Short mmCIF file of C-alpha atoms in Angstrom, two decimals:
data_model
loop_
_atom_site.label_atom_id
_atom_site.label_comp_id
_atom_site.label_asym_id
_atom_site.label_seq_id
_atom_site.Cartn_x
_atom_site.Cartn_y
_atom_site.Cartn_z
CA MET A 1 -12.60 17.53 5.95
CA GLN A 2 -10.30 15.99 4.14
CA ASP A 3 -9.39 12.51 4.85
CA THR A 4 -5.81 11.82 6.71
CA ILE A 5 -3.75 10.41 8.85
CA GLU A 6 -1.63 12.14 12.07
CA LEU A 7 0.80 10.73 13.06
CA ASN A 8 2.47 12.56 16.35
CA ASN A 9 5.21 12.63 17.81
CA ILE A 10 5.68 8.80 17.24
CA SER A 11 8.72 6.59 18.52
CA HIS A 12 9.32 3.07 17.39
CA HIS A 13 11.31 0.31 18.32
CA PHE A 14 11.64 -3.49 18.58
CA ASN A 15 13.34 -6.18 20.93
CA THR A 16 15.89 -8.76 20.02
CA SER A 17 17.06 -11.59 22.97
CA GLU A 18 20.34 -9.15 23.22
CA GLU A 19 19.17 -5.33 23.10
CA ARG A 20 16.20 -3.05 22.13
CA ILE A 21 16.31 -1.34 18.65
CA GLU A 22 15.48 2.38 18.18
CA LEU A 23 13.71 2.45 15.15
CA PHE A 24 12.70 5.92 14.96
CA HIS A 25 12.14 9.28 17.64
CA ASP A 26 9.11 11.58 17.56
CA LEU A 27 7.78 11.58 13.84
CA SER A 28 5.82 14.20 13.46
CA HIS A 29 4.06 14.42 9.61
CA THR A 30 -0.35 14.05 7.82
CA ILE A 31 -1.10 12.17 4.94
CA ARG A 32 -3.70 13.85 2.73
CA ALA A 33 -6.30 12.09 0.94
CA GLY A 34 -5.38 12.20 -2.96
CA GLU A 35 -1.35 12.90 -2.41
CA THR A 36 1.52 10.17 -3.89
CA LEU A 37 4.40 10.16 -1.04
CA ALA A 38 7.53 8.00 -1.09
CA ILE A 39 8.82 7.16 1.60
CA VAL A 40 12.73 6.68 0.79
CA GLY A 41 15.23 5.53 3.61
CA PRO A 42 18.18 2.99 3.85
CA SER A 43 17.15 -0.94 5.16
CA GLY A 44 17.07 -1.34 8.82
CA ALA A 45 15.72 2.49 9.16
CA GLY A 46 12.19 1.62 9.96
CA LYS A 47 10.24 2.59 6.64
CA SER A 48 8.15 -0.53 6.85
CA SER A 49 7.23 -0.42 10.58
CA LEU A 50 6.54 3.96 9.05
CA LEU A 51 4.14 2.49 6.91
CA SER A 52 2.40 -0.09 9.04
CA ILE A 53 1.37 2.44 11.67
CA ALA A 54 0.10 5.02 8.97
CA ALA A 55 -1.97 2.36 7.88
CA GLY A 56 -2.40 0.83 11.08
CA LEU A 57 -1.71 -2.13 11.43
CA GLU A 58 1.00 -1.15 14.53
CA THR A 59 0.53 0.66 17.37
CA PRO A 60 3.67 3.06 17.77
CA ALA A 61 5.89 2.45 20.60
CA SER A 62 5.10 5.61 21.82
CA GLY A 63 3.10 8.91 20.13
CA SER A 64 0.22 9.58 18.68
CA VAL A 65 -2.15 8.08 15.12
CA ARG A 66 -5.21 9.73 14.36
CA PHE A 67 -7.53 8.91 11.30
CA ILE A 68 -9.77 11.07 10.01
CA ILE A 69 -12.70 9.74 7.47
CA ASP A 70 -15.34 12.04 6.00
CA GLY A 71 -14.26 14.59 8.56
CA ASP A 72 -14.86 12.09 11.45
CA THR A 73 -11.76 10.47 14.29
CA VAL A 74 -12.53 6.67 13.25
CA ASP A 75 -9.96 4.00 14.69
CA ALA A 76 -7.55 1.99 12.63
CA LEU A 77 -9.86 -1.14 12.23
CA ALA A 78 -12.24 1.62 9.95
CA LEU A 79 -9.31 3.20 8.36
CA ARG A 80 -8.16 -0.56 7.33
CA ALA A 81 -11.52 -1.01 5.70
CA ARG A 82 -11.26 1.97 3.58
CA SER A 83 -7.87 0.52 2.79
CA GLY A 84 -5.92 -1.05 0.14
CA PHE A 85 -2.64 -3.03 0.08
CA ILE A 86 0.19 -4.18 -2.11
CA PHE A 87 3.38 -5.85 -1.52
CA GLN A 88 6.51 -7.40 -2.63
CA GLN A 89 5.13 -10.72 -3.08
CA PHE A 90 1.73 -11.02 -4.43
CA HIS A 91 -0.42 -13.12 -1.84
CA LEU A 92 -2.30 -14.42 -4.44
CA MET A 93 -4.98 -16.53 -3.40
CA PRO A 94 -3.61 -20.04 -5.08
CA GLU A 95 -6.87 -21.97 -5.91
CA LEU A 96 -9.00 -18.61 -7.31
CA ASP A 97 -8.40 -17.72 -10.59
CA ALA A 98 -7.57 -13.22 -11.58
CA ILE A 99 -10.90 -13.27 -11.47
CA GLY A 100 -11.89 -15.02 -8.60
CA ASN A 101 -8.76 -13.46 -6.36
CA LEU A 102 -9.60 -9.57 -7.78
CA ALA A 103 -13.74 -10.22 -6.76
CA LEU A 104 -12.47 -12.15 -3.15
CA PRO A 105 -12.66 -8.37 -1.44
CA LEU A 106 -15.94 -7.66 -2.76
CA ARG A 107 -17.00 -10.82 -2.07
CA LEU A 108 -16.31 -10.80 1.71
CA LYS A 109 -18.30 -7.33 1.69
CA GLY A 110 -21.08 -8.82 0.35
CA ASN A 111 -20.97 -7.16 -3.05
CA ARG A 112 -23.40 -8.45 -5.16
CA ASN A 113 -21.32 -7.38 -8.21
CA ALA A 114 -18.36 -8.43 -7.30
CA PHE A 115 -17.54 -9.89 -10.59
CA ASP A 116 -18.76 -7.14 -12.82
CA ILE A 117 -16.59 -4.70 -10.72
CA ALA A 118 -13.28 -7.23 -11.01
CA ALA A 119 -13.98 -7.89 -14.55
CA ASN A 120 -13.88 -4.33 -15.17
CA TRP A 121 -10.02 -3.69 -13.02
CA LEU A 122 -9.03 -7.01 -14.96
CA GLY A 123 -9.96 -4.73 -18.18
CA LYS A 124 -7.77 -1.64 -16.92
CA VAL A 125 -4.97 -3.19 -16.15
CA GLY A 126 -4.85 -4.92 -19.15
CA LEU A 127 -5.43 -9.12 -18.15
CA LYS A 128 -9.07 -9.22 -19.22
CA ASP A 129 -7.85 -12.14 -21.39
CA ARG A 130 -5.95 -13.64 -17.86
CA ALA A 131 -9.24 -14.29 -16.12
CA ARG A 132 -9.35 -18.00 -15.29
CA HIS A 133 -5.96 -18.23 -15.10
CA ARG A 134 -4.80 -19.17 -11.77
CA PRO A 135 -1.46 -17.41 -10.36
CA HIS A 136 0.69 -20.06 -11.36
CA GLN A 137 0.17 -19.33 -14.62
CA LEU A 138 0.92 -15.97 -14.64
CA SER A 139 3.80 -14.30 -14.86
CA GLY A 140 5.78 -12.28 -12.06
CA GLY A 141 4.59 -8.81 -13.82
CA GLU A 142 0.86 -10.24 -14.71
CA GLN A 143 0.32 -11.47 -10.53
CA GLN A 144 2.01 -8.03 -9.75
CA ARG A 145 -0.73 -6.10 -11.56
CA ILE A 146 -3.96 -8.41 -9.76
CA ALA A 147 -2.33 -7.97 -6.66
CA VAL A 148 -2.52 -3.30 -7.41
CA ALA A 149 -5.94 -4.06 -8.87
CA ARG A 150 -7.49 -6.12 -5.57
CA ALA A 151 -5.67 -2.94 -3.62
CA PHE A 152 -8.19 -0.40 -5.56
CA VAL A 153 -10.81 -2.88 -6.24
CA SER A 154 -12.84 -1.66 -3.44
CA SER A 155 -12.91 1.95 -3.66
CA PRO A 156 -10.32 2.94 -0.62
CA ARG A 157 -9.53 6.28 0.67
CA PHE A 158 -5.97 5.08 1.34
CA ILE A 159 -3.37 2.42 -0.51
CA PHE A 160 -0.15 1.75 1.35
CA ALA A 161 2.59 -0.46 -0.77
CA ASP A 162 5.97 -1.70 0.78
CA GLU A 163 8.51 -2.45 -2.33
CA PRO A 164 5.65 -3.51 -4.78
CA THR A 165 8.02 -3.40 -7.39
CA GLY A 166 10.68 -5.35 -5.29
CA ASN A 167 10.60 -8.40 -7.07
CA LEU A 168 10.17 -7.03 -10.21
CA ASP A 169 12.60 -6.64 -13.16
CA ALA A 170 13.40 -2.93 -13.94
CA ARG A 171 10.87 -2.85 -17.32
CA THR A 172 7.94 -4.94 -15.58
CA SER A 173 8.65 -2.74 -12.50
CA GLU A 174 8.16 0.22 -14.55
CA SER A 175 5.52 -0.87 -15.89
CA VAL A 176 3.40 -1.73 -12.60
CA SER A 177 4.40 1.35 -10.88
CA ASN A 178 2.94 3.35 -13.79
CA LEU A 179 0.00 1.58 -13.00
CA MET A 180 -0.28 2.39 -9.77
CA PHE A 181 -0.15 6.08 -10.59
CA ASP A 182 -2.66 5.92 -13.03
CA CYS A 183 -4.83 4.00 -10.50
CA ALA A 184 -4.40 6.69 -7.58
CA ALA A 185 -4.94 9.78 -9.83
CA GLU A 186 -8.15 8.12 -11.39
CA THR A 187 -9.42 7.41 -8.26
CA GLY A 188 -8.73 9.97 -5.62
CA CYS A 189 -6.95 7.97 -3.62
CA ALA A 190 -3.93 8.56 -1.14
CA LEU A 191 -0.56 6.57 -2.49
CA VAL A 192 2.11 6.16 0.31
CA ILE A 193 5.04 3.84 -1.11
CA VAL A 194 7.96 2.34 0.79
CA THR A 195 10.76 2.18 -2.07
CA HIS A 196 14.43 1.47 -2.68
CA SER A 197 13.83 3.01 -6.12
CA LYS A 198 14.35 6.35 -6.97
CA ARG A 199 13.02 6.48 -10.08
CA LEU A 200 9.67 5.24 -8.52
CA ALA A 201 10.32 7.67 -5.37
CA LEU A 202 10.69 10.47 -8.54
CA LYS A 203 7.01 9.23 -9.73
CA ALA A 204 4.99 10.82 -6.22
CA GLN A 205 3.95 14.25 -5.63
CA ASN A 206 5.99 13.95 -2.13
CA SER A 207 9.10 12.40 -0.33
CA LEU A 208 10.38 11.55 2.61
CA HIS A 209 13.49 10.34 4.01
CA LEU A 210 13.66 8.23 6.57
CA GLU A 211 17.40 7.57 8.60
CA ALA A 212 18.99 7.83 11.55
CA GLY A 213 15.32 7.96 13.65
CA ARG A 214 14.50 11.42 11.49
CA LEU A 215 12.17 12.01 9.07
CA GLU A 216 12.85 14.87 6.00
CA ALA A 217 11.44 15.88 3.24
CA ALA A 218 13.68 14.33 0.28
CA ALA A 219 15.59 16.95 -2.07
#
């Protein structure tokens, strides 16, 4: 059975001191392994919350989410263990160099080949010569390349990216977005991206538009 994430009639909201803000209602969608999917829509529509729910980081206010890996239904913790994450902020460890940042997820899982695998990924993202540079010695684009490689280094089934090019200039954004899609194609994992960039969204096989609490296939 194909690895999938099934969103079934999910609704979500958050509360302020004055009111409840309803984000979306009764959304259903299935994310499949190998798919590239962009989630687009206006600010405040709930795109990041939808991504967090799909990634098992949040629980919807109502409805259900089913995670299927290798034919078995698993919990959110098991899904997260097989997922990679890319954010607008790079979230690199400042005290570690580039190869150390890349090796860290593997080392935490007890992988004895962590640094060899990290070195291989540094080469794939074109930063082999930056292995011993710390984040403050790297450009924004280089830091995001490290962040992209870190997301893929553990051979995940799903990659979740929230505005991954939001802090980058147009030229660097194009380079980083191409890198993400190339890595997804090479590894066969699903890539789910929240983005304001129409150019980035068009790279995805499928695109969903979230607005006014509804989710529709983008034209």
